[in-house]
Coordinates of C-alpha atoms in Angstrom, one line a residue:
Chain A
X143 CA 0.0 0.0 0.0
X144 CA 1.3 3.5 -0.8
X145 CA 2.8 5.7 1.8
X146 CA 2.7 9.5 1.7
X147 CA 5.5 11.2 3.6
X148 CA 5.7 14.9 4.4
X149 CA 9.0 16.4 5.6
X150 CA 12.2 18.1 4.5
X151 CA 14.2 17.6 1.3
X152 CA 17.4 19.5 1.9
X153 CA 21.1 19.9 1.3
X154 CA 23.5 19.0 4.0
X155 CA 27.2 19.8 4.5
X156 CA 28.6 17.1 6.8
X157 CA 32.0 16.5 8.5
X158 CA 32.8 13.3 10.3
X159 CA 36.1 11.5 11.3
X160 CA 35.8 9.7 7.9
X161 CA 35.8 13.0 5.9
X162 CA 33.6 15.8 4.5
X163 CA 30.8 16.2 2.0
X164 CA 29.4 19.6 0.9
X165 CA 25.8 20.2 -0.1
X166 CA 24.8 16.5 -0.5
X167 CA 21.2 15.6 -0.8
X168 CA 19.6 15.1 2.6
X169 CA 16.4 15.8 4.6
X170 CA 14.2 13.5 6.6
X171 CA 11.7 12.9 3.8
X172 CA 14.6 12.0 1.5
X173 CA 16.1 9.3 3.8
X174 CA 12.6 8.0 4.7
X175 CA 11.6 7.7 1.0
X176 CA 14.7 5.9 -0.1
X177 CA 14.4 3.4 2.7
X178 CA 10.6 2.9 2.4
X179 CA 10.8 2.5 -1.4
X180 CA 12.5 -0.9 -0.9
X181 CA 9.1 -2.2 0.3
X182 CA 6.3 -0.1 -1.2
X183 CA 5.2 2.9 -3.3
X184 CA 6.3 6.2 -1.8
X185 CA 4.9 9.7 -2.4
X186 CA 6.6 12.8 -1.1
X187 CA 5.3 16.2 0.0
X188 CA 8.0 18.8 0.5
X189 CA 9.3 22.1 -0.9
X190 CA 12.7 22.7 -2.6
X191 CA 14.4 25.7 -4.1
X192 CA 16.1 26.4 -7.5
X193 CA 19.2 24.5 -6.3
X194 CA 17.3 21.2 -6.5
X195 CA 18.2 20.1 -10.0
X196 CA 18.2 17.1 -12.3
X197 CA 20.8 15.2 -10.2
X198 CA 18.7 15.4 -7.1
X199 CA 15.5 14.5 -9.0
X200 CA 17.2 11.5 -10.4
X201 CA 17.9 10.1 -6.9
X202 CA 14.1 9.9 -6.3
X203 CA 13.3 8.7 -9.9
X204 CA 15.8 5.9 -9.7
X205 CA 13.8 4.4 -6.8
X206 CA 10.5 5.0 -8.4
X207 CA 9.4 7.6 -5.8
X208 CA 6.5 9.8 -6.7
X209 CA 7.7 13.5 -6.4
X210 CA 4.6 15.3 -7.7
X211 CA 4.2 16.7 -4.2
X212 CA 7.7 18.3 -4.1
X213 CA 6.9 21.9 -4.8
X214 CA 9.6 24.0 -6.6
X215 CA 9.8 27.5 -5.0
X216 CA 12.0 30.5 -5.8
X217 CA 15.1 30.7 -3.6
X218 CA 17.3 28.0 -2.0
X219 CA 16.4 24.7 -0.4
X220 CA 16.6 24.0 3.3
X221 CA 20.3 23.7 4.2
X222 CA 22.0 22.2 7.3
X223 CA 25.7 22.1 8.2
X224 CA 27.0 19.9 11.0
X225 CA 29.8 17.7 12.3
X226 CA 30.3 14.6 14.4
X227 CA 34.0 15.0 15.1
X228 CA 34.0 14.3 18.9
X229 CA 31.0 12.1 19.2
X230 CA 29.4 10.0 16.4
X231 CA 26.2 9.8 18.4
X232 CA 25.5 13.5 18.4
X233 CA 25.6 16.1 15.7
X234 CA 27.0 19.5 16.3
X235 CA 25.1 22.0 14.2
X236 CA 27.1 24.7 12.6
X237 CA 24.3 26.3 10.4
X238 CA 20.6 25.9 9.7
X239 CA 19.1 27.9 6.9
X240 CA 15.4 27.3 6.4
X241 CA 15.2 29.1 3.1
X242 CA 12.1 28.1 1.1
X243 CA 11.2 25.6 4.0
X244 CA 10.5 28.6 6.3
X245 CA 7.3 29.3 4.4
X246 CA 6.4 25.7 3.6
X247 CA 2.6 25.1 3.2
X248 CA 2.2 21.5 2.3
X249 CA 0.1 20.9 -0.9
X250 CA -1.3 17.5 -1.4
X251 CA -1.6 16.3 -5.0
X252 CA -5.0 14.7 -5.9
X253 CA -3.1 11.6 -6.9
X254 CA -2.0 11.1 -3.3
X255 CA -5.5 11.0 -1.9
X256 CA -5.7 7.2 -1.8
X257 CA -2.6 6.8 0.4
X258 CA -3.5 4.5 3.3
X259 CA -0.2 5.1 5.1
X260 CA 0.9 8.5 6.1
X261 CA 4.3 9.5 7.7
X262 CA 4.7 12.9 9.3
X263 CA 8.4 13.5 9.5
X264 CA 10.0 15.9 11.9
X265 CA 8.4 19.3 10.9
X266 CA 6.3 22.0 12.7
X267 CA 3.4 20.1 14.4
X268 CA 1.0 22.7 13.0
X269 CA 1.9 21.5 9.5
X270 CA 1.8 17.8 10.6
X271 CA -1.7 18.3 11.9
X272 CA -2.8 20.0 8.7
X273 CA -1.6 17.2 6.5
X274 CA -3.1 14.6 8.7
X275 CA -6.5 16.3 8.5
X276 CA -6.2 16.8 4.8
X277 CA -5.7 13.0 4.4
X278 CA -8.6 11.5 6.3
X279 CA -8.4 8.3 4.2
X280 CA -5.0 7.4 5.9
X281 CA -5.6 4.3 7.9
X282 CA -2.2 4.2 9.6
X283 CA -0.4 7.4 10.6
X284 CA 3.1 7.5 12.1
X285 CA 5.3 10.4 12.9
X286 CA 8.5 11.8 14.3
X287 CA 9.3 15.0 16.3
X288 CA 12.2 16.6 18.2
X289 CA 13.3 18.5 21.3
X290 CA 12.5 21.9 19.7
X291 CA 8.8 21.1 19.2
X292 CA 8.5 19.2 22.6
X293 CA 9.8 22.1 24.6
X294 CA 8.5 25.1 22.6
X295 CA 5.4 23.9 20.8
X296 CA 3.9 21.5 23.1
X297 CA 0.2 22.4 22.5
X298 CA 0.4 21.9 18.8
X299 CA 2.4 18.7 19.3
X300 CA -0.2 17.4 21.8
X301 CA -2.8 17.8 19.0
X302 CA -0.7 15.8 16.6
X303 CA -0.1 13.0 19.1
X304 CA -3.8 12.5 19.5
X305 CA -4.0 11.6 15.8
X306 CA -1.0 9.3 15.6
X307 CA -0.9 5.6 15.6
X308 CA 2.8 5.3 15.9
X309 CA 5.4 7.8 17.2
X310 CA 9.1 7.2 16.6
X311 CA 11.5 9.3 18.8
X312 CA 14.7 8.7 20.8
X313 CA 15.4 8.1 24.5
X314 CA 15.9 11.7 25.4
X315 CA 12.8 12.9 23.6
X316 CA 10.7 10.2 25.2
X317 CA 11.8 11.2 28.7
X318 CA 11.4 14.9 27.9
X319 CA 7.9 14.5 26.4
X320 CA 6.6 12.5 29.4
X321 CA 8.6 14.4 32.0
X322 CA 9.9 11.1 33.5
X323 CA 13.5 9.9 33.7
X324 CA 12.5 6.2 33.7
X325 CA 12.2 5.0 30.1
X326 CA 9.4 2.5 30.8
X327 CA 7.3 4.9 32.8
X328 CA 8.0 7.7 30.2
X329 CA 6.9 5.4 27.4
X330 CA 3.6 4.7 29.1
X331 CA 3.2 8.4 29.6
X332 CA 3.7 9.0 25.9
X333 CA 1.2 6.2 25.0
X334 CA -1.3 7.9 27.2
X335 CA -1.0 11.0 25.0
X336 CA -2.4 9.2 21.9
X337 CA -0.1 6.9 20.0
X338 CA -1.0 3.2 20.1
X339 CA 2.7 2.3 19.6
X340 CA 5.9 4.1 20.6
X341 CA 9.2 3.2 19.0
X342 CA 12.1 4.5 21.1
X343 CA 15.4 4.7 19.1
X344 CA 18.6 4.1 21.1
X345 CA 21.2 4.9 18.4
X346 CA 24.0 2.3 18.4
X347 CA 22.0 0.1 20.9
X348 CA 18.9 -0.5 18.7
X349 CA 15.3 0.4 19.4
X350 CA 12.5 -0.6 21.7
X351 CA 8.8 -0.9 20.7
X352 CA 6.2 -0.1 23.5
X353 CA 2.5 -0.8 22.9
X354 CA -0.8 0.4 24.3
X355 CA -3.3 -2.0 25.7
X356 CA -5.6 -2.7 22.8
X357 CA -6.5 -6.3 21.7
X358 CA -5.3 -6.1 18.1
X359 CA -1.7 -6.2 16.9
X360 CA -1.1 -2.9 18.7
X361 CA -1.6 -4.8 22.0
X362 CA 1.7 -6.6 21.5
X363 CA 4.4 -7.1 24.1
X364 CA 7.4 -4.8 24.5
X365 CA 10.0 -5.7 21.8
X366 CA 13.7 -4.8 21.5
X367 CA 15.5 -4.8 18.2
X368 CA 19.3 -4.6 18.2
X369 CA 21.5 -2.4 16.2
X370 CA 24.4 -4.0 14.3
X371 CA 27.8 -3.5 15.9
X372 CA 29.5 -1.7 13.0
X373 CA 33.2 -1.4 12.4
X374 CA 32.9 1.9 10.7
X375 CA 30.2 4.5 10.9
X376 CA 31.0 6.9 8.1
X377 CA 28.1 9.3 8.6
X378 CA 25.3 9.0 11.2
X379 CA 23.1 11.6 9.4
X380 CA 19.7 10.2 8.5
X381 CA 20.0 7.0 10.5
X382 CA 16.8 7.7 12.4
X383 CA 14.8 8.6 9.3
X384 CA 16.1 5.6 7.5
X385 CA 15.0 3.5 10.4
X386 CA 11.5 5.0 10.1
X387 CA 11.5 4.3 6.4
X388 CA 12.4 0.7 6.7
X389 CA 10.0 0.2 9.6
X390 CA 7.0 1.9 8.1
X391 CA 7.8 0.7 4.5
X392 CA 7.7 -2.9 5.7
X393 CA 4.4 -2.3 7.6
X394 CA 2.8 -0.8 4.5
X395 CA 3.8 -3.9 2.5
X396 CA 2.0 -6.3 4.8
X397 CA -1.6 -7.4 4.6
X398 CA -2.2 -7.4 8.4
X399 CA -0.5 -5.7 11.3
X400 CA 0.1 -8.6 13.7
X401 CA 2.6 -8.6 16.6
X402 CA 5.0 -10.6 14.5
X403 CA 4.8 -8.1 11.7
X404 CA 5.6 -5.2 14.1
X405 CA 8.7 -7.2 15.3
X406 CA 9.9 -7.8 11.8
X407 CA 9.3 -4.1 11.0
X408 CA 11.6 -3.1 13.9
X409 CA 14.3 -5.3 12.5
X410 CA 13.9 -3.8 9.0
X411 CA 14.2 -0.4 10.6
X412 CA 17.4 -1.3 12.3
X413 CA 18.7 -2.9 9.0
X414 CA 18.0 0.4 7.1
X415 CA 19.7 2.4 9.8
X416 CA 22.8 0.2 9.6
X417 CA 23.1 0.7 5.9
X418 CA 22.5 4.5 6.0
X419 CA 25.5 5.2 8.2
X420 CA 27.9 3.2 6.0
X421 CA 28.5 6.0 3.6
X422 CA 28.0 9.8 3.5
X423 CA 24.5 11.2 3.1
X424 CA 22.1 8.9 1.0
X425 CA 24.9 7.3 -0.9
X426 CA 24.4 3.8 0.5
X427 CA 20.6 3.9 0.4
X428 CA 20.8 4.9 -3.3
X429 CA 22.8 1.8 -4.2
X430 CA 21.0 -0.7 -1.9
X431 CA 19.6 -3.9 -3.4
X432 CA 16.9 -6.1 -2.0
X433 CA 19.3 -9.0 -1.8
X434 CA 21.7 -7.0 0.4
X435 CA 18.7 -6.0 2.6
X436 CA 17.6 -9.6 3.0
X437 CA 21.1 -10.8 3.8
X438 CA 21.5 -8.2 6.5
X439 CA 18.1 -9.0 8.0
X440 CA 19.5 -12.6 8.5
X441 CA 22.6 -11.1 10.2
X442 CA 20.3 -9.2 12.6
X443 CA 18.4 -12.4 13.3
X444 CA 21.6 -14.3 14.1
X445 CA 22.8 -11.4 16.3
X446 CA 19.9 -11.9 18.8
X447 CA 18.4 -15.3 18.3
X448 CA 18.9 -17.9 21.1
X449 CA 18.1 -21.1 19.3
Chain B
X231 CA 31.1 -27.9 37.9
X232 CA 32.4 -25.8 40.8
X233 CA 33.4 -22.1 40.4
X234 CA 36.0 -20.5 42.6
X235 CA 35.6 -16.7 42.6
X236 CA 38.2 -14.2 44.1
X237 CA 37.1 -10.7 44.8
X238 CA 35.7 -8.3 47.3
X239 CA 33.2 -9.0 50.1
X240 CA 32.3 -5.6 51.5
X241 CA 29.9 -3.2 53.1
X242 CA 28.2 -0.5 51.0
X243 CA 26.2 2.6 51.9
X244 CA 24.1 3.5 49.0
X245 CA 21.7 6.3 48.2
X246 CA 19.4 6.3 45.1
X247 CA 16.2 8.1 44.2
X248 CA 14.4 5.2 45.8
X249 CA 16.0 5.7 49.3
X250 CA 19.1 4.9 51.3
X251 CA 20.8 1.8 52.9
X252 CA 23.7 2.0 55.3
X253 CA 26.4 -0.7 55.5
X254 CA 24.5 -3.4 53.6
X255 CA 26.4 -6.5 52.4
X256 CA 28.1 -5.9 49.1
X257 CA 31.3 -6.5 47.1
X258 CA 31.8 -8.0 43.6
X259 CA 32.4 -11.6 44.9
X260 CA 29.2 -11.4 47.0
X261 CA 27.0 -10.4 44.0
X262 CA 28.8 -12.9 41.7
X263 CA 28.4 -15.8 44.2
X264 CA 24.7 -15.2 44.9
X265 CA 23.9 -15.1 41.2
X266 CA 26.2 -18.0 40.2
X267 CA 24.9 -20.2 43.1
X268 CA 21.6 -20.5 41.2
X269 CA 23.4 -22.8 38.7
X270 CA 26.3 -24.4 40.4
X271 CA 28.5 -24.9 43.5
X272 CA 30.4 -21.6 44.3
X273 CA 33.5 -21.2 46.4
X274 CA 34.7 -17.7 47.5
X275 CA 38.2 -16.3 48.2
X276 CA 38.1 -12.9 50.0
X277 CA 39.0 -11.1 53.2
X278 CA 36.6 -9.6 55.7
X279 CA 37.0 -7.8 59.0
X280 CA 35.5 -8.2 62.4
X281 CA 32.4 -6.4 61.3
X282 CA 31.5 -9.4 59.1
X283 CA 29.2 -11.3 61.5
X284 CA 26.6 -14.1 61.6
X285 CA 24.1 -12.1 59.6
X286 CA 26.5 -11.7 56.7
X287 CA 27.7 -15.3 56.9
X288 CA 24.1 -16.5 56.8
X289 CA 23.6 -14.8 53.4
X290 CA 26.2 -17.1 51.9
X291 CA 25.1 -20.2 53.9
X292 CA 21.5 -19.8 52.7
X293 CA 22.6 -20.2 49.1
X294 CA 25.0 -23.1 49.9
X295 CA 28.1 -21.0 49.0
X296 CA 31.5 -22.3 50.3
X297 CA 33.1 -19.6 52.4
X298 CA 36.2 -21.5 53.6
X299 CA 38.3 -19.1 51.5
X300 CA 36.9 -16.0 53.2
X301 CA 39.7 -15.0 55.6
X302 CA 38.7 -13.2 58.8
X303 CA 41.3 -10.4 59.6
X304 CA 41.6 -7.9 62.4
X305 CA 40.0 -4.5 61.5
X306 CA 37.1 -3.5 59.3
X307 CA 35.9 -4.9 56.0
X308 CA 36.2 -3.0 52.7
X309 CA 33.7 -0.2 52.7
X310 CA 32.2 1.8 49.8
X311 CA 29.8 4.7 50.0
X312 CA 28.1 6.1 46.8
X313 CA 25.0 7.6 45.3
X314 CA 23.1 7.5 42.0
X315 CA 21.0 10.6 42.5
X316 CA 21.5 12.4 39.2
X317 CA 22.1 9.4 37.0
X318 CA 21.1 5.8 37.6
X319 CA 23.8 4.6 35.1
X320 CA 26.8 6.0 37.0
X321 CA 27.7 5.9 40.7
X322 CA 29.1 8.9 42.4
X323 CA 31.6 7.6 45.0
X324 CA 31.7 9.4 48.3
X325 CA 34.1 7.2 50.2
X326 CA 36.2 4.1 49.6
X327 CA 37.9 2.5 52.6
X328 CA 40.0 -0.5 51.7
X329 CA 40.6 -1.5 55.4
X330 CA 41.5 -5.2 55.6
X331 CA 41.3 -5.4 51.8
X332 CA 44.3 -3.2 51.4
X333 CA 46.6 -6.0 52.5
X334 CA 44.6 -8.8 50.9
X335 CA 46.8 -11.9 50.0
X336 CA 44.4 -14.5 48.6
X337 CA 44.8 -17.9 50.3
X338 CA 43.3 -20.8 48.4
X339 CA 41.9 -23.6 50.6
X340 CA 43.0 -27.1 49.6
X341 CA 39.3 -28.0 49.1
X342 CA 39.1 -25.5 46.2
X343 CA 41.9 -27.1 44.2
X344 CA 39.6 -29.1 41.9
X345 CA 37.6 -26.0 40.8
X346 CA 37.4 -26.2 37.0
X347 CA 35.9 -22.7 36.6
X348 CA 37.7 -19.6 38.0
X349 CA 36.4 -16.1 38.1
X350 CA 38.7 -13.2 38.8
X351 CA 36.5 -10.3 40.0
X352 CA 37.7 -6.7 39.8
X353 CA 40.8 -6.6 42.1
X354 CA 44.5 -5.7 41.6
X355 CA 45.7 -7.6 38.5
X356 CA 48.8 -8.7 40.4
X357 CA 46.5 -10.7 42.7
X358 CA 44.3 -11.9 39.8
X359 CA 47.5 -13.4 38.2
X360 CA 48.6 -15.0 41.4
X361 CA 45.3 -16.7 41.9
X362 CA 45.2 -17.9 38.3
X363 CA 48.7 -19.4 38.6
X364 CA 47.9 -21.1 41.9
X365 CA 44.9 -22.8 40.3
X366 CA 46.4 -24.4 37.2
X367 CA 43.6 -27.0 37.1
X368 CA 41.1 -24.3 36.1
X369 CA 39.8 -25.1 32.6
X370 CA 37.9 -21.9 32.0
X371 CA 39.0 -18.6 33.5
X372 CA 36.9 -15.4 33.3
X373 CA 37.5 -12.0 34.8
X374 CA 36.6 -8.4 35.2
X375 CA 38.6 -5.2 35.6
X376 CA 38.1 -1.4 35.7
X377 CA 39.4 2.0 34.5
X378 CA 41.8 2.3 37.4
X379 CA 43.7 -0.9 36.5
X380 CA 43.5 -0.1 32.7
X381 CA 45.1 3.3 33.0
X382 CA 47.4 2.8 36.0
X383 CA 48.4 -0.9 36.0
X384 CA 48.5 -1.8 32.4
X385 CA 51.5 -4.1 32.5
X386 CA 50.1 -6.3 35.2
X387 CA 46.7 -6.3 33.5
X388 CA 48.2 -7.3 30.2
X389 CA 49.7 -10.4 32.0
X390 CA 46.3 -11.3 33.3
X391 CA 44.6 -10.9 29.9
X392 CA 46.9 -13.5 28.4
X393 CA 45.6 -16.1 30.8
X394 CA 41.9 -15.3 30.5
X395 CA 39.4 -17.1 28.4
X396 CA 36.6 -14.6 28.9
X397 CA 36.8 -10.9 29.9
X398 CA 33.7 -9.0 31.0
X399 CA 33.9 -5.2 30.9
X400 CA 31.8 -2.2 29.9
X401 CA 31.8 0.0 26.7
X402 CA 34.1 2.7 28.1
X403 CA 36.5 0.1 29.5
X404 CA 36.7 -1.7 26.2
X405 CA 37.4 1.5 24.2
X406 CA 40.0 2.6 26.8
X407 CA 41.7 -0.8 26.9
X408 CA 42.1 -1.0 23.2
X409 CA 42.6 2.8 22.6
X410 CA 39.9 2.8 19.9
X411 CA 36.6 4.7 19.9
X412 CA 34.8 2.2 17.6
X413 CA 33.4 -0.6 19.8
X414 CA 33.8 -3.3 17.2
X415 CA 37.4 -2.4 16.4
X416 CA 38.1 -2.0 20.1
X417 CA 36.6 -5.4 20.8
X418 CA 38.9 -7.0 18.2
X419 CA 41.9 -5.2 19.8
X420 CA 41.0 -6.6 23.2
X421 CA 40.6 -10.1 21.8
X422 CA 44.1 -9.8 20.4
X423 CA 45.4 -9.3 23.9
X424 CA 44.4 -12.8 25.0
X425 CA 40.8 -13.5 25.8
X426 CA 38.9 -15.8 23.4
X427 CA 35.6 -14.1 24.3
X428 CA 34.8 -10.5 25.3
X429 CA 31.5 -9.6 26.9
X430 CA 30.8 -5.9 26.7
X431 CA 28.2 -4.8 29.2
X432 CA 26.0 -1.8 28.0
X433 CA 24.1 -1.2 31.2
X434 CA 20.4 -0.5 30.4
X435 CA 20.9 -1.6 26.8
X436 CA 22.2 -5.1 27.5
X437 CA 25.5 -6.7 26.5
X438 CA 27.3 -7.9 23.4
X439 CA 29.5 -11.0 23.1
X440 CA 32.5 -10.8 20.7
X441 CA 34.5 -13.9 19.9
X442 CA 37.9 -14.7 18.6
X443 CA 38.5 -16.9 15.5
X444 CA 38.9 -20.4 16.9
X445 CA 36.9 -23.3 15.5
X446 CA 35.3 -24.4 18.8
X447 CA 32.4 -22.8 20.6
X448 CA 34.6 -19.7 21.1
X449 CA 34.5 -19.1 17.4
X450 CA 30.8 -18.1 17.6
X451 CA 29.3 -15.1 15.9
X452 CA 28.8 -11.8 17.6
X453 CA 25.7 -12.0 19.8
X454 CA 23.7 -9.2 21.5
X455 CA 21.5 -9.8 24.6
X456 CA 19.0 -7.2 25.6
X457 CA 18.4 -5.7 29.0
X458 CA 14.9 -5.7 30.3
X459 CA 13.2 -2.3 30.2
X460 CA 12.5 -1.9 33.9
X461 CA 9.9 0.4 35.4
X462 CA 11.9 0.8 38.6
X463 CA 15.6 0.6 39.2
X464 CA 15.9 0.7 42.9
X465 CA 19.7 0.3 43.1
X466 CA 22.1 -0.4 40.2
X467 CA 24.9 -1.5 42.6
X468 CA 26.2 -5.0 41.6
X469 CA 24.3 -5.3 38.4
X470 CA 27.5 -6.0 36.4
X471 CA 28.8 -8.6 39.0
X472 CA 25.4 -10.2 39.0
X473 CA 25.5 -10.4 35.2
X474 CA 28.9 -12.1 35.5
X475 CA 27.6 -14.6 38.1
X476 CA 24.5 -15.5 36.0
X477 CA 26.6 -15.8 32.8
X478 CA 29.5 -17.8 34.3
X479 CA 27.3 -19.9 36.6
X480 CA 25.2 -21.0 33.7
X481 CA 28.4 -21.9 31.7
X482 CA 29.7 -23.9 34.6
X483 CA 26.5 -25.9 34.7
X484 CA 26.7 -27.0 31.1
X485 CA 28.5 -30.1 29.7
X486 CA 29.8 -28.4 26.6
X487 CA 30.5 -24.8 25.6
X488 CA 28.7 -24.5 22.3
X489 CA 27.7 -21.2 20.6
X490 CA 24.1 -21.8 21.7
X491 CA 25.3 -22.3 25.3
X492 CA 27.2 -19.0 25.2
X493 CA 24.1 -17.2 23.9
X494 CA 21.9 -18.6 26.7
X495 CA 24.6 -17.6 29.2
X496 CA 24.4 -14.0 27.9
X497 CA 20.6 -14.1 28.6
X498 CA 21.1 -15.6 32.1
X499 CA 23.6 -12.8 32.8
X500 CA 21.0 -10.2 31.7
X501 CA 18.3 -11.9 33.7
X502 CA 20.5 -11.8 36.9
X503 CA 21.3 -8.1 36.3
X504 CA 17.6 -7.3 36.0
X505 CA 16.8 -8.9 39.3
X506 CA 19.8 -7.4 41.1
X507 CA 18.6 -3.8 40.5
X508 CA 15.1 -4.4 41.7
X509 CA 16.0 -3.9 45.4
X510 CA 18.8 -2.5 47.5
X511 CA 22.1 -4.3 47.7
X512 CA 21.8 -8.1 47.5
X513 CA 18.2 -8.2 48.8
X514 CA 16.6 -9.4 45.6
X515 CA 19.3 -12.0 44.8
X516 CA 19.0 -13.5 48.3
X517 CA 15.2 -14.2 47.8
X518 CA 15.4 -15.3 44.2
X519 CA 13.9 -18.6 43.3
X520 CA 14.7 -20.8 40.3
X521 CA 11.1 -20.5 39.1
X522 CA 11.3 -16.7 39.0
X523 CA 14.6 -17.0 37.1
X524 CA 13.1 -19.3 34.5
X525 CA 10.1 -17.1 34.1
X526 CA 12.2 -14.0 33.5
X527 CA 14.4 -15.9 31.0
X528 CA 11.2 -16.4 28.9
X529 CA 10.4 -12.7 29.2
X530 CA 13.8 -12.0 27.7
X531 CA 13.2 -14.4 24.9
X532 CA 9.9 -12.7 24.1
X533 CA 11.6 -9.3 24.2
X534 CA 13.9 -10.1 21.2
X535 CA 12.5 -13.1 19.3
X536 CA 11.2 -12.5 15.9
X537 CA 9.2 -15.7 15.3

């Protein structure tokens, strides 16, 4: 089933211990789309500037991603510059230029109207809510957010959470959102705000899925997916968005959302995150084949399976 | 098969967000013994002072632990005071009094001589080496160490590592020991120093087993065991030593060390760590039943198993 994703398509300048890339294609919606496109049809809603050219467009086209919803505006695309020189787990931001993204008003193409899966990447919760309301046909809605919206835009975020089936955030964001230092209690607090499932991403330690108390697949037991111990992390940028794309893409490709399907989706999320960090920007996800993906899924299985 | 463990038996004063305990029984050898005694016969080598009385002795006796090797010396036992008020993952030490432990010269009772399993808990590597050499019959030797010995007593530690089959340390210690910030490369560096297996403990995120390249059970693939997401961590003291006790105790109870046995041992280590932190000091391990242990093992299986 098709996924519509709304979020940023951007240019990133990144420095890590492995080297530097200037103005490579990035943005949450880009990583998400590339990862999810391994499993299902993906449609993007975003805004880019005049610097988004044929090379960037071809990255989406090569994976069959529908870009009708990427608006071309006058000016420059969203730009981020950051480094991970001291700590590969945490980016140091040097510059953020919103550019055309600052006035982003998501426009939903008519052809996207039958999308049953909707992913609200990390953008202003006011826009997340507007897109969710404009796509009432969406049967399963997942989303992401960050510190900035949790601390400064809590009312708008609270509205979004009420309409979400699945929220994907990290440990710190979970504790901050619920105001509780214990992860399990914080997770329960977040589930009480609306989502039926919370995926807490632990970076190099994997991710944990917490569920509400319904009797369907969303009533599953807490599940922990590992991350792959990697010999070289070239660039951590986009790992979380790639996780979300692998996770939600797999869900959208399944007929039924059972506990087993959620567990496999967590593994596919971790698999995608592990590929994303192997090269700069989206380089690895652009080249990824389904055979490589299946092979790594089996590596993850071996990494945690007892029997 | 019997395990001999050498390490500290001590008194701890602990403060956590859950409360405070003064001078409760602690020490690495204590936590290790209580955990390992669920699986096999355990013999302890340690030194205590006159403050170690009938109450403390009864904790060992109740679990059938052999304490012939606990020497009674004039003076006070090793004492540690610490708190976990800001961060449950890291103790803040307020006082360390070595007392009789400062002059500890391990004496090995004749009755321990047939121990096939030997655990060298976190003490001066000079003493670890001496005990290892005095017990040549030991077929499988595991050990622990810490920052203090890695940075200030590297030569002695290097000698110990050459005689170890299995080393259990945390992420920071692994990176420090190998001088490499990447965990996988650091793990390989540590394996090159002697141990055939390295267990890296990640605290609330579980533990990873790395193996050398031999063709027996020690040539197994990297394995990651989760930690249980806990609603309440009352006192993290001794979690790592309890992990080691569960892990090594299970190994000692098995006929053959296959890759599958190592994986289950990692789970039993995590299971013991999860119990240890539920109450202050050794309170939970003292009360633990085999049925509770088996039930929690199944919870861990459900937490990570795909199918």
